[in-house]
Amino acid sequence: MSEHVNDLPEATEHRLEELEHGLFTSDLSVNEFLLVKEAGFHPVGLVMGSSIYHTGIQTRKWSQSQELTKLTEAMYNARELAMTRMEEEAAELGADGVVGVRLDVNYYEWGKDAAEFIAVGTAVKAEDGVSRRNKLGKPFTSDLSGQDFWTLSQTGYAPQGLVMGTCVYHIAHRGLGQTLSSTGQNVELPNFTQALYEARELAMTRMQDESTRLGASGVVGVRLEEKSHQWGSHTIEFLALGTAVTKTAEAVTLTKPMTIISLDN
Amino acid sequence: MTGPNPSTNIDVAALVRETLSAHTSNVSSASTTSDLSIDEELNLHAIGWEPVQLVSGYSVFSTPLGLWSWGQGEIVAAGEAHASAFRNAASRLCGEASAAGAHGVVGVHIERSIYSTHTEVSMIGTAVRPIGAGRVEPTRVFASDLSARDFSRLIIAGWEPLGLAVGASFVYAPRRSMGAVFQQQTQNVELTNYTEAIYSARELAMDRMQRSAINLHGSGVVEVKIVEGPMTFASHAVGFAAWGTVVRLAGATHRLLHPTMVVSLDDAEVLFDAANLE
Amino acid sequence: MTAHPESADVTPSSFTSGLSVADFAACLAMGLEPVGLVQGFCAMQSSNYAVGAMQRGLSPYQGQSGYVENYQCPHGMVAGEHRMWGQNYEQTWIEQTWSQGFASAYARMLEEATHLGAVGVVGVVDTQSALVGAGVIEFHLRGTAVRLAGSSATSATPWTTYLAGQRLVKVFEAGFAPVSVVASVASVRVWAYCITEYLMGGSGVSAWSSSPSSTEIDQIVRAHTQSRAIVRATAQSQLRGDKLQGVQLTVAQHEYERGDLEVQAMLRGNRVRRFRDYEALPAPQPTVRLS
């Protein structure tokens, strides 16, 4: 299984070898573990990938709203690297997918423009032996919890991959003359509205493109995050994240939840 | 889980389709506003009650400057300000409820802020009544900080809420003599002046709460909340406040609920919320 | 000003949804198919120093409309800094900024939803945040547009709701149809006159009475009571006989400087229309969780 070429460090290879012999590790809670089993999967190991990335510098025009493509690329590539390394670990374990993926960014004292991008999740494998890998032949990834993973399987959809799109955008400072309109009226500022639309649409569209590449029929659980990282308040990263899903052939009947009153607090 | 649920045979999809196509008909005529969730509204309806209006009450009382920084024993004016602000906020809340034709206010969200120069109390809740019932006197309107869900359960079990009981007391902890401070600097000792002050505040506050419950002819106070400790803005004052909902058995006997035991596979109480989008 | 719905490249079989998996599952059970995440934005200039606030302290604000209340000092000339008059007034321009910003963002979200042929928008989230420093406030609304499974696009205006998942199922089951999300803001400015100022500073009581006691501060009570009444009336005026459920009412008090306060009340809720009477609901089963 471990014959194909990859760039994983030796210690990682060793750690994964132990996992291939039946031991599993997982950061799932007991409830999540039981629900992953309920969905017909078995956890095979905690997998992770990380990348410490130096983000370049890009000059911003004071009074112009624009995308900072260099920073966008850096943010995207760094996450992509961390994700790919995590996927490689999962592939190494013969997993069909990774659930509960968390993407984090850490900043270190020593590098002003350096940041660590981490992806951590639990690799799972279908118990019926049928491959559940995605269209690209890779293990699927998803940020779904064990509970969500089971619920999704009940709806007849299967995860294909964690998809993301990002856009780092510089929002123009206002010139002196524009600081306050003198009429005493509070008015809409169309330039700002337009800039916000553009930045978020770019992030969303990029996320959808990823989903299309996976041949997915949709994206669920989309989250929109806005972060200024360490760039100051006018430069904002707009990040869209979600799990791409496809409809499986299996017919489903959704059971109606029953009404209960909990007497617990 | 136990036996079949009657609701399982409702075809939700067909219901939604029907609802969305028959959009024009509007059965009710009066606009109502409530801060109840749909779950709570259904719970209320199940016991034959309905939400009427979102109501609020607010009061702020001024306390003399310097009140907190010297003296001995109880800081009477501070306790009075707390009691008056609470009473006025509650009576305005019940006044709004009465004007809207309600019999009580449930899920009252109480916010208290105590500053060195003023004490404020804010209450927001949903006025409710038995479906279609007529108006009652403002003095007969009850307020309760129990959620609509808990209120319904209480009613099902044969109890009724009567109002809010509150008690608060603020006590000045005597300063220790310079000699004592100096002697105790390197030792582990109990600061008896503070312990005694908090005990005395507690006894006074709890007694006031109990007395207000008795005045409402209640047989108990449930979900009592307690806030106690030193006042942040005054180094030698401690405070103790307690409040809760006064209840009494409405019928002859308590009715048992006979709950079913379930095992939940959720990790958190509320896992799914649209607010996660943020 | 046009939005850029990403719908151009969305084929009927591909969708995005901001719903959690559980809410997604509940949507499918209701026969509602998510068709896309829809959004609307509006960036508004937001200044406190418009109109009336400019002349703060010089002469009373003459409101064109809205709540205004004047307080006259009972003492006569005492000293230069003695506040001989005070006012509570509704800051209508702030309420207008807010309703205009919210309405524009809402309309743009609906535009995207209409473009996708949606029948409604579920799981709406609205945020207002200060953008790039002071003076600009951004209104952002988003939600998941849904369509009735197997039917063609409708021409009717999509309904909207903050709810999704099982809570929305229950709204339908209880005999309601969602109409729209409703949000409103009320802002009352308080310019304290001498008595309020003394009372806020704790000196009024001891100054006018011999034994220390507490006194209610009427002007502040009025400001709070009015802001809450206004915000509810504004919301109520949009209901036209419908019900507002799941209301959140929050009140914040901000002190700009001594004796200069703003009381802001904000309200959010789901406007729903009753289309049939309550039916007997399945009796819920009381449970205790074995953890």
mmCIF file of N, CA, C and O in Angstrom, chain C residues 7 39 49 69 96 121 134 136 138 145 156 158 171-172 176 179 195 201 218 227 232 237 240 288:
data_model
loop_
_atom_site.group_PDB
_atom_site.id
_atom_site.type_symbol
_atom_site.label_atom_id
_atom_site.label_comp_id
_atom_site.label_asym_id
_atom_site.label_seq_id
_atom_site.Cartn_x
_atom_site.Cartn_y
_atom_site.Cartn_z
ATOM 1 N N SER C 7 -25.509 32.874 -9.715
ATOM 2 C CA SER C 7 -26.419 31.874 -10.242
ATOM 3 C C SER C 7 -26.104 31.493 -11.678
ATOM 4 O O SER C 7 -26.476 30.420 -12.124
ATOM 5 N N GLN C 39 -27.136 36.241 -0.655
ATOM 6 C CA GLN C 39 -26.658 37.283 0.246
ATOM 7 C C GLN C 39 -27.060 38.663 -0.243
ATOM 8 O O GLN C 39 -27.343 38.860 -1.412
ATOM 9 N N TYR C 49 -23.598 62.308 14.580
ATOM 10 C CA TYR C 49 -23.555 63.766 14.686
ATOM 11 C C TYR C 49 -24.385 64.460 13.625
ATOM 12 O O TYR C 49 -24.108 65.568 13.244
ATOM 13 N N GLU C 69 -39.254 64.810 24.515
ATOM 14 C CA GLU C 69 -39.783 65.159 25.825
ATOM 15 C C GLU C 69 -38.808 66.137 26.470
ATOM 16 O O GLU C 69 -37.608 65.914 26.446
ATOM 17 N N GLN C 96 -33.497 55.632 10.641
ATOM 18 C CA GLN C 96 -33.646 55.607 9.178
ATOM 19 C C GLN C 96 -32.446 54.942 8.510
ATOM 20 O O GLN C 96 -32.598 54.141 7.596
ATOM 21 N N VAL C 121 -36.461 31.753 1.561
ATOM 22 C CA VAL C 121 -35.078 31.758 2.050
ATOM 23 C C VAL C 121 -35.108 31.341 3.518
ATOM 24 O O VAL C 121 -35.767 31.993 4.334
ATOM 25 N N ALA C 134 -14.427 53.804 12.014
ATOM 26 C CA ALA C 134 -15.700 54.400 12.390
ATOM 27 C C ALA C 134 -16.394 55.018 11.187
ATOM 28 O O ALA C 134 -15.782 55.260 10.156
ATOM 29 N N VAL C 136 -18.672 53.893 9.105
ATOM 30 C CA VAL C 136 -19.296 53.053 8.081
ATOM 31 C C VAL C 136 -19.857 51.821 8.770
ATOM 32 O O VAL C 136 -19.173 51.167 9.549
ATOM 33 N N GLU C 138 -21.804 48.178 8.035
ATOM 34 C CA GLU C 138 -22.125 47.249 6.963
ATOM 35 C C GLU C 138 -23.293 46.367 7.374
ATOM 36 O O GLU C 138 -23.277 45.758 8.435
ATOM 37 N N ALA C 145 -31.522 29.809 -0.125
ATOM 38 C CA ALA C 145 -32.733 29.857 -0.947
ATOM 39 C C ALA C 145 -33.208 28.439 -1.190
ATOM 40 O O ALA C 145 -32.404 27.542 -1.432
ATOM 41 N N ALA C 156 -43.813 34.518 -7.409
ATOM 42 C CA ALA C 156 -44.131 35.229 -6.167
ATOM 43 C C ALA C 156 -42.856 35.633 -5.433
ATOM 44 O O ALA C 156 -41.811 35.017 -5.598
ATOM 45 N N PRO C 158 -40.206 35.650 -2.732
ATOM 46 C CA PRO C 158 -39.856 34.592 -1.769
ATOM 47 C C PRO C 158 -40.097 35.040 -0.333
ATOM 48 O O PRO C 158 -39.890 36.208 0.005
ATOM 49 N N VAL C 171 -43.202 25.047 12.683
ATOM 50 C CA VAL C 171 -43.976 26.229 12.312
ATOM 51 C C VAL C 171 -45.072 25.821 11.324
ATOM 52 O O VAL C 171 -46.238 26.188 11.486
ATOM 53 N N PHE C 172 -44.690 25.031 10.327
ATOM 54 C CA PHE C 172 -45.677 24.550 9.344
ATOM 55 C C PHE C 172 -46.708 23.651 10.032
ATOM 56 O O PHE C 172 -47.910 23.790 9.822
ATOM 57 N N PHE C 176 -48.758 27.594 10.608
ATOM 58 C CA PHE C 176 -48.269 28.900 10.175
ATOM 59 C C PHE C 176 -47.499 28.777 8.867
ATOM 60 O O PHE C 176 -46.919 27.737 8.577
ATOM 61 N N VAL C 179 -43.513 34.395 6.567
ATOM 62 C CA VAL C 179 -43.688 35.542 5.682
ATOM 63 C C VAL C 179 -42.342 36.241 5.460
ATOM 64 O O VAL C 179 -41.831 36.288 4.355
ATOM 65 N N ILE C 195 -31.570 67.642 37.655
ATOM 66 C CA ILE C 195 -31.967 66.630 38.645
ATOM 67 C C ILE C 195 -31.503 65.240 38.233
ATOM 68 O O ILE C 195 -30.941 64.488 39.029
ATOM 69 N N GLY C 201 -25.275 61.005 39.341
ATOM 70 C CA GLY C 201 -24.005 61.148 40.043
ATOM 71 C C GLY C 201 -24.128 60.840 41.529
ATOM 72 O O GLY C 201 -23.151 60.899 42.259
ATOM 73 N N ASP C 218 -36.512 59.454 36.861
ATOM 74 C CA ASP C 218 -37.641 59.407 35.933
ATOM 75 C C ASP C 218 -37.236 59.554 34.473
ATOM 76 O O ASP C 218 -37.724 58.838 33.595
ATOM 77 N N SER C 227 -37.928 53.780 24.211
ATOM 78 C CA SER C 227 -37.180 53.095 23.156
ATOM 79 C C SER C 227 -37.743 51.692 22.941
ATOM 80 O O SER C 227 -37.840 51.213 21.811
ATOM 81 N N ARG C 232 -40.941 48.201 19.349
ATOM 82 C CA ARG C 232 -42.023 47.229 19.170
ATOM 83 C C ARG C 232 -43.086 47.762 18.223
ATOM 84 O O ARG C 232 -43.615 47.028 17.396
ATOM 85 N N SER C 237 -45.909 47.642 13.139
ATOM 86 C CA SER C 237 -46.480 48.318 11.987
ATOM 87 C C SER C 237 -46.198 47.548 10.695
ATOM 88 O O SER C 237 -46.824 47.808 9.673
ATOM 89 N N ARG C 240 -49.201 43.799 9.735
ATOM 90 C CA ARG C 240 -50.499 43.782 9.039
ATOM 91 C C ARG C 240 -51.308 42.518 9.378
ATOM 92 O O ARG C 240 -51.657 41.740 8.507
ATOM 93 N N VAL C 288 -36.016 11.710 30.297
ATOM 94 C CA VAL C 288 -34.835 12.047 31.080
ATOM 95 C C VAL C 288 -33.661 11.394 30.390
ATOM 96 O O VAL C 288 -33.743 10.244 29.982
#
